[in-house]
Amino acid sequence: MRDKRDHYYWEAKKLGYRSRAAFKLKQMNRDFRLIRKGDIVLDLGASPGGWSQVAVELGAEVIAVDINPMEKLEGVTFIQADITDESLVDTLLELSDYYDVVISDASPKISGVWTVDHLRSVDLAKASFRIAQQVLRLGGNFLVKVFQGEEIQNFYNELKPHFSFKKFHSPKASRKSSAEIYFIGKGFKGLR
Ligand SMILES: C[S@@+](CC[C@H](N)C(=O)[O-])C[C@H]1O[C@@H](n2cnc3c(N)ncnc32)[C@H](O)[C@@H]1O
């Protein structure tokens, strides 16, 4: 069996990050300046917490959501919930009137069937966007993971009118074999 523990795995262990995914957010934040000091950040699909750790390091206040539990993290308010549950938005808006940045690394359980995993991932990415539309402040930033496949262009077309800057990006820390890609939307134009 292939050893999945690569450079980023060991780097994460060494530096005390809960996931190698932490490096993807670090790289995307360096390249696209998504999170700034003082921001209120909503982290969707947050467990085990690597992205939340990076956001806290950047000086953000973090509200994190995952369907699975997450170990306590200083500076992070955790909610165990399903992001496809429509009532989650009310809870989020009780915690903060608005969010500066919404990030989502939510992934479905991998079935191994490319199309199935792709479609489930698109559903999670759309659920993340539905939440972002209701909680993001005007001018806010959005970052979401999606597995590549036939629906990717439709997904992009759906999101692009809502942001002044938009693109798909694959950070170096993503495995070369991975189907994942990240949609980056900056300058949210608000609900319309
Ligand atoms: C790749 S992990 C996220 C890793 C995280 N960004 C980090 O750096 O530690 C994907 C997460 O999405 C979560 N997830 C999947 N479906 C979800 C759903 N419907 N609602 C909330 N979280 C979900 C999983 O439980 C899992 O923890």
mmCIF file of N, CA, C and O and ligand atoms in Angstrom, residues 17-25 43-54 65-70 79-85 88 103-109 120 124 127 131 145 147 180 182, ligand 1:
data_model
loop_
_atom_site.group_PDB
_atom_site.id
_atom_site.type_symbol
_atom_site.label_atom_id
_atom_site.label_comp_id
_atom_site.label_asym_id
_atom_site.label_seq_id
_atom_site.Cartn_x
_atom_site.Cartn_y
_atom_site.Cartn_z
ATOM 1 N N TYR A 17 0.330 21.125 13.951
ATOM 2 C CA TYR A 17 -0.960 21.295 13.264
ATOM 3 C C TYR A 17 -1.723 19.979 13.289
ATOM 4 O O TYR A 17 -1.130 18.905 13.163
ATOM 5 N N ARG A 18 -3.032 20.098 13.398
ATOM 6 C CA ARG A 18 -3.854 18.892 13.501
ATOM 7 C C ARG A 18 -4.046 18.193 12.164
ATOM 8 O O ARG A 18 -4.586 17.095 12.112
ATOM 9 N N SER A 19 -3.715 18.862 11.063
ATOM 10 C CA SER A 19 -3.874 18.232 9.745
ATOM 11 C C SER A 19 -2.852 18.814 8.783
ATOM 12 O O SER A 19 -2.401 19.946 8.956
ATOM 13 N N ARG A 20 -2.525 18.025 7.746
ATOM 14 C CA ARG A 20 -1.649 18.550 6.696
ATOM 15 C C ARG A 20 -2.391 19.606 5.879
ATOM 16 O O ARG A 20 -1.766 20.423 5.206
ATOM 17 N N ALA A 21 -3.738 19.581 5.963
ATOM 18 C CA ALA A 21 -4.558 20.575 5.245
ATOM 19 C C ALA A 21 -4.225 21.995 5.683
ATOM 20 O O ALA A 21 -4.432 22.951 4.933
ATOM 21 N N ALA A 22 -3.677 22.142 6.895
ATOM 22 C CA ALA A 22 -3.309 23.474 7.393
ATOM 23 C C ALA A 22 -2.426 24.202 6.373
ATOM 24 O O ALA A 22 -2.574 25.410 6.167
ATOM 25 N N PHE A 23 -1.546 23.451 5.710
ATOM 26 C CA PHE A 23 -0.618 24.087 4.765
ATOM 27 C C PHE A 23 -1.322 24.595 3.512
ATOM 28 O O PHE A 23 -0.888 25.546 2.886
ATOM 29 N N LYS A 24 -2.455 23.953 3.161
ATOM 30 C CA LYS A 24 -3.209 24.431 1.983
ATOM 31 C C LYS A 24 -3.759 25.815 2.289
ATOM 32 O O LYS A 24 -3.671 26.732 1.474
ATOM 33 N N LEU A 25 -4.335 25.977 3.489
ATOM 34 C CA LEU A 25 -4.890 27.288 3.834
ATOM 35 C C LEU A 25 -3.779 28.323 3.959
ATOM 36 O O LEU A 25 -3.923 29.462 3.496
ATOM 37 N N ASP A 43 -15.494 28.529 9.749
ATOM 38 C CA ASP A 43 -14.776 27.377 9.190
ATOM 39 C C ASP A 43 -15.742 26.192 9.126
ATOM 40 O O ASP A 43 -16.112 25.625 10.159
ATOM 41 N N LEU A 44 -16.150 25.813 7.914
ATOM 42 C CA LEU A 44 -17.141 24.735 7.734
ATOM 43 C C LEU A 44 -16.436 23.416 7.390
ATOM 44 O O LEU A 44 -15.546 23.405 6.540
ATOM 45 N N GLY A 45 -16.851 22.334 8.028
ATOM 46 C CA GLY A 45 -16.162 21.046 7.837
ATOM 47 C C GLY A 45 -14.775 21.163 8.458
ATOM 48 O O GLY A 45 -13.770 20.891 7.817
ATOM 49 N N ALA A 46 -14.746 21.591 9.717
ATOM 50 C CA ALA A 46 -13.505 22.086 10.338
ATOM 51 C C ALA A 46 -12.640 21.033 11.014
ATOM 52 O O ALA A 46 -11.448 21.255 11.219
ATOM 53 N N SER A 47 -13.229 19.909 11.377
ATOM 54 C CA SER A 47 -12.503 18.914 12.168
ATOM 55 C C SER A 47 -11.421 18.193 11.328
ATOM 56 O O SER A 47 -11.651 17.969 10.140
ATOM 57 N N PRO A 48 -10.244 17.885 11.842
ATOM 58 C CA PRO A 48 -9.828 18.004 13.245
ATOM 59 C C PRO A 48 -9.395 19.405 13.675
ATOM 60 O O PRO A 48 -9.156 19.614 14.853
ATOM 61 N N GLY A 49 -9.260 20.366 12.757
ATOM 62 C CA GLY A 49 -9.033 21.734 13.217
ATOM 63 C C GLY A 49 -7.807 22.441 12.658
ATOM 64 O O GLY A 49 -7.458 23.518 13.136
ATOM 65 N N GLY A 50 -7.154 21.851 11.673
ATOM 66 C CA GLY A 50 -5.951 22.477 11.093
ATOM 67 C C GLY A 50 -6.223 23.877 10.538
ATOM 68 O O GLY A 50 -5.471 24.820 10.796
ATOM 69 N N TRP A 51 -7.302 24.015 9.788
ATOM 70 C CA TRP A 51 -7.626 25.333 9.213
ATOM 71 C C TRP A 51 -7.970 26.333 10.320
ATOM 72 O O TRP A 51 -7.586 27.495 10.259
ATOM 73 N N SER A 52 -8.693 25.861 11.333
ATOM 74 C CA SER A 52 -9.040 26.751 12.445
ATOM 75 C C SER A 52 -7.769 27.241 13.137
ATOM 76 O O SER A 52 -7.651 28.419 13.489
ATOM 77 N N GLN A 53 -6.798 26.338 13.309
ATOM 78 C CA GLN A 53 -5.529 26.738 13.935
ATOM 79 C C GLN A 53 -4.845 27.836 13.120
ATOM 80 O O GLN A 53 -4.371 28.826 13.677
ATOM 81 N N VAL A 54 -4.827 27.671 11.797
ATOM 82 C CA VAL A 54 -4.173 28.667 10.939
ATOM 83 C C VAL A 54 -4.916 29.998 11.021
ATOM 84 O O VAL A 54 -4.304 31.067 11.138
ATOM 85 N N VAL A 65 -17.528 24.637 12.426
ATOM 86 C CA VAL A 65 -18.664 23.703 12.375
ATOM 87 C C VAL A 65 -18.194 22.385 11.762
ATOM 88 O O VAL A 65 -17.479 22.393 10.760
ATOM 89 N N ASP A 66 -18.593 21.277 12.370
ATOM 90 C CA ASP A 66 -18.360 19.975 11.740
ATOM 91 C C ASP A 66 -19.430 19.005 12.228
ATOM 92 O O ASP A 66 -19.944 19.133 13.337
ATOM 93 N N ILE A 67 -19.732 18.044 11.368
ATOM 94 C CA ILE A 67 -20.713 17.014 11.722
ATOM 95 C C ILE A 67 -20.109 16.077 12.778
ATOM 96 O O ILE A 67 -20.815 15.459 13.559
ATOM 97 N N ASN A 68 -18.770 16.002 12.787
ATOM 98 C CA ASN A 68 -18.049 15.196 13.771
ATOM 99 C C ASN A 68 -17.501 16.091 14.880
ATOM 100 O O ASN A 68 -17.364 17.298 14.681
ATOM 101 N N PRO A 69 -17.176 15.495 16.021
ATOM 102 C CA PRO A 69 -16.627 16.323 17.113
ATOM 103 C C PRO A 69 -15.260 16.904 16.758
ATOM 104 O O PRO A 69 -14.596 16.429 15.827
ATOM 105 N N MET A 70 -14.877 17.936 17.489
ATOM 106 C CA MET A 70 -13.533 18.505 17.311
ATOM 107 C C MET A 70 -12.971 18.822 18.692
ATOM 108 O O MET A 70 -13.680 19.349 19.543
ATOM 109 N N ILE A 79 -19.219 24.302 16.872
ATOM 110 C CA ILE A 79 -20.606 23.817 16.833
ATOM 111 C C ILE A 79 -20.602 22.482 16.101
ATOM 112 O O ILE A 79 -20.132 22.408 14.954
ATOM 113 N N GLN A 80 -21.143 21.449 16.742
ATOM 114 C CA GLN A 80 -21.258 20.165 16.042
ATOM 115 C C GLN A 80 -22.591 20.150 15.318
ATOM 116 O O GLN A 80 -23.663 20.119 15.941
ATOM 117 N N ALA A 81 -22.559 20.226 13.992
ATOM 118 C CA ALA A 81 -23.785 20.310 13.196
ATOM 119 C C ALA A 81 -23.508 19.910 11.755
ATOM 120 O O ALA A 81 -22.358 19.907 11.304
ATOM 121 N N ASP A 82 -24.594 19.621 11.049
ATOM 122 C CA ASP A 82 -24.527 19.264 9.635
ATOM 123 C C ASP A 82 -24.703 20.554 8.826
ATOM 124 O O ASP A 82 -25.691 21.277 9.017
ATOM 125 N N ILE A 83 -23.775 20.836 7.929
ATOM 126 C CA ILE A 83 -23.863 22.100 7.175
ATOM 127 C C ILE A 83 -25.019 22.102 6.169
ATOM 128 O O ILE A 83 -25.348 23.145 5.626
ATOM 129 N N THR A 84 -25.611 20.937 5.926
ATOM 130 C CA THR A 84 -26.773 20.915 5.026
ATOM 131 C C THR A 84 -28.079 21.183 5.791
ATOM 132 O O THR A 84 -29.147 21.262 5.190
ATOM 133 N N ASP A 85 -27.963 21.314 7.114
ATOM 134 C CA ASP A 85 -29.144 21.588 7.941
ATOM 135 C C ASP A 85 -29.463 23.091 7.877
ATOM 136 O O ASP A 85 -28.662 23.922 8.321
ATOM 137 N N LEU A 88 -28.984 25.831 10.694
ATOM 138 C CA LEU A 88 -27.654 26.208 11.187
ATOM 139 C C LEU A 88 -27.414 27.721 11.080
ATOM 140 O O LEU A 88 -26.790 28.323 11.954
ATOM 141 N N ILE A 103 -14.794 29.848 5.145
ATOM 142 C CA ILE A 103 -13.924 28.856 4.507
ATOM 143 C C ILE A 103 -14.560 27.484 4.696
ATOM 144 O O ILE A 103 -15.131 27.206 5.750
ATOM 145 N N SER A 104 -14.491 26.645 3.673
ATOM 146 C CA SER A 104 -15.083 25.314 3.786
ATOM 147 C C SER A 104 -14.189 24.268 3.133
ATOM 148 O O SER A 104 -13.914 24.338 1.938
ATOM 149 N N ASP A 105 -13.761 23.327 3.947
ATOM 150 C CA ASP A 105 -12.931 22.215 3.476
ATOM 151 C C ASP A 105 -13.736 20.922 3.609
ATOM 152 O O ASP A 105 -13.174 19.832 3.648
ATOM 153 N N ALA A 106 -15.068 21.055 3.703
ATOM 154 C CA ALA A 106 -15.934 19.892 3.933
ATOM 155 C C ALA A 106 -15.776 18.872 2.805
ATOM 156 O O ALA A 106 -15.745 19.231 1.628
ATOM 157 N N SER A 107 -15.653 17.620 3.188
ATOM 158 C CA SER A 107 -15.511 16.526 2.209
ATOM 159 C C SER A 107 -16.487 15.417 2.549
ATOM 160 O O SER A 107 -16.648 15.094 3.727
ATOM 161 N N PRO A 108 -17.062 14.787 1.533
ATOM 162 C CA PRO A 108 -17.911 13.626 1.811
ATOM 163 C C PRO A 108 -17.028 12.428 2.169
ATOM 164 O O PRO A 108 -15.823 12.443 1.914
ATOM 165 N N LYS A 109 -17.646 11.401 2.749
ATOM 166 C CA LYS A 109 -16.919 10.123 2.937
ATOM 167 C C LYS A 109 -16.622 9.604 1.540
ATOM 168 O O LYS A 109 -17.513 9.547 0.693
ATOM 169 N N ARG A 120 -21.356 14.408 -4.479
ATOM 170 C CA ARG A 120 -21.530 14.659 -3.034
ATOM 171 C C ARG A 120 -20.721 15.878 -2.609
ATOM 172 O O ARG A 120 -21.166 16.678 -1.783
ATOM 173 N N LEU A 124 -21.977 19.493 -0.915
ATOM 174 C CA LEU A 124 -21.422 20.131 0.297
ATOM 175 C C LEU A 124 -20.926 21.544 -0.011
ATOM 176 O O LEU A 124 -21.111 22.469 0.794
ATOM 177 N N ALA A 127 -23.921 23.720 -0.246
ATOM 178 C CA ALA A 127 -24.446 23.984 1.106
ATOM 179 C C ALA A 127 -23.591 25.060 1.778
ATOM 180 O O ALA A 127 -24.113 25.958 2.451
ATOM 181 N N ILE A 131 -24.858 28.916 2.980
ATOM 182 C CA ILE A 131 -24.589 29.513 4.292
ATOM 183 C C ILE A 131 -23.851 30.847 4.107
ATOM 184 O O ILE A 131 -24.233 31.866 4.682
ATOM 185 N N LYS A 145 -13.821 24.016 -0.956
ATOM 186 C CA LYS A 145 -13.253 22.871 -1.686
ATOM 187 C C LYS A 145 -14.328 22.173 -2.494
ATOM 188 O O LYS A 145 -15.470 22.033 -2.040
ATOM 189 N N PHE A 147 -14.584 18.637 -5.372
ATOM 190 C CA PHE A 147 -13.887 17.629 -6.183
ATOM 191 C C PHE A 147 -14.263 17.841 -7.647
ATOM 192 O O PHE A 147 -15.434 18.034 -7.977
ATOM 193 N N GLU A 180 -9.324 17.277 -5.668
ATOM 194 C CA GLU A 180 -9.829 18.516 -5.067
ATOM 195 C C GLU A 180 -9.272 19.770 -5.728
ATOM 196 O O GLU A 180 -8.150 19.804 -6.216
ATOM 197 N N TYR A 182 -9.981 24.319 -5.222
ATOM 198 C CA TYR A 182 -10.648 25.299 -4.342
ATOM 199 C C TYR A 182 -11.188 26.466 -5.143
ATOM 200 O O TYR A 182 -10.465 27.034 -5.975
HETATM 201 C C1 LIG B 1 -10.867 17.185 5.016
HETATM 202 S S1 LIG B 1 -11.748 17.307 6.529
HETATM 203 C C2 LIG B 1 -11.437 18.975 7.004
HETATM 204 C C3 LIG B 1 -10.044 19.209 7.498
HETATM 205 C C4 LIG B 1 -9.848 20.557 8.147
HETATM 206 N N1 LIG B 1 -9.933 21.640 7.165
HETATM 207 C C5 LIG B 1 -8.537 20.644 8.841
HETATM 208 O O1 LIG B 1 -7.659 21.403 8.395
HETATM 209 O O2 LIG B 1 -8.367 19.995 9.875
HETATM 210 C C6 LIG B 1 -13.427 17.366 5.995
HETATM 211 C C7 LIG B 1 -14.424 17.488 7.108
HETATM 212 O O3 LIG B 1 -15.729 17.709 6.549
HETATM 213 C C8 LIG B 1 -16.659 17.222 7.502
HETATM 214 N N2 LIG B 1 -18.008 17.093 6.927
HETATM 215 C C9 LIG B 1 -18.409 16.264 5.939
HETATM 216 N N3 LIG B 1 -19.733 16.401 5.708
HETATM 217 C C10 LIG B 1 -20.181 17.360 6.561
HETATM 218 C C11 LIG B 1 -21.454 17.944 6.799
HETATM 219 N N4 LIG B 1 -22.535 17.573 6.102
HETATM 220 N N5 LIG B 1 -21.577 18.895 7.753
HETATM 221 C C12 LIG B 1 -20.471 19.266 8.472
HETATM 222 N N6 LIG B 1 -19.227 18.746 8.287
HETATM 223 C C13 LIG B 1 -19.084 17.800 7.342
HETATM 224 C C14 LIG B 1 -16.047 15.894 7.926
HETATM 225 O O4 LIG B 1 -16.586 15.454 9.158
HETATM 226 C C15 LIG B 1 -14.561 16.253 7.994
HETATM 227 O O5 LIG B 1 -14.165 16.547 9.316
#
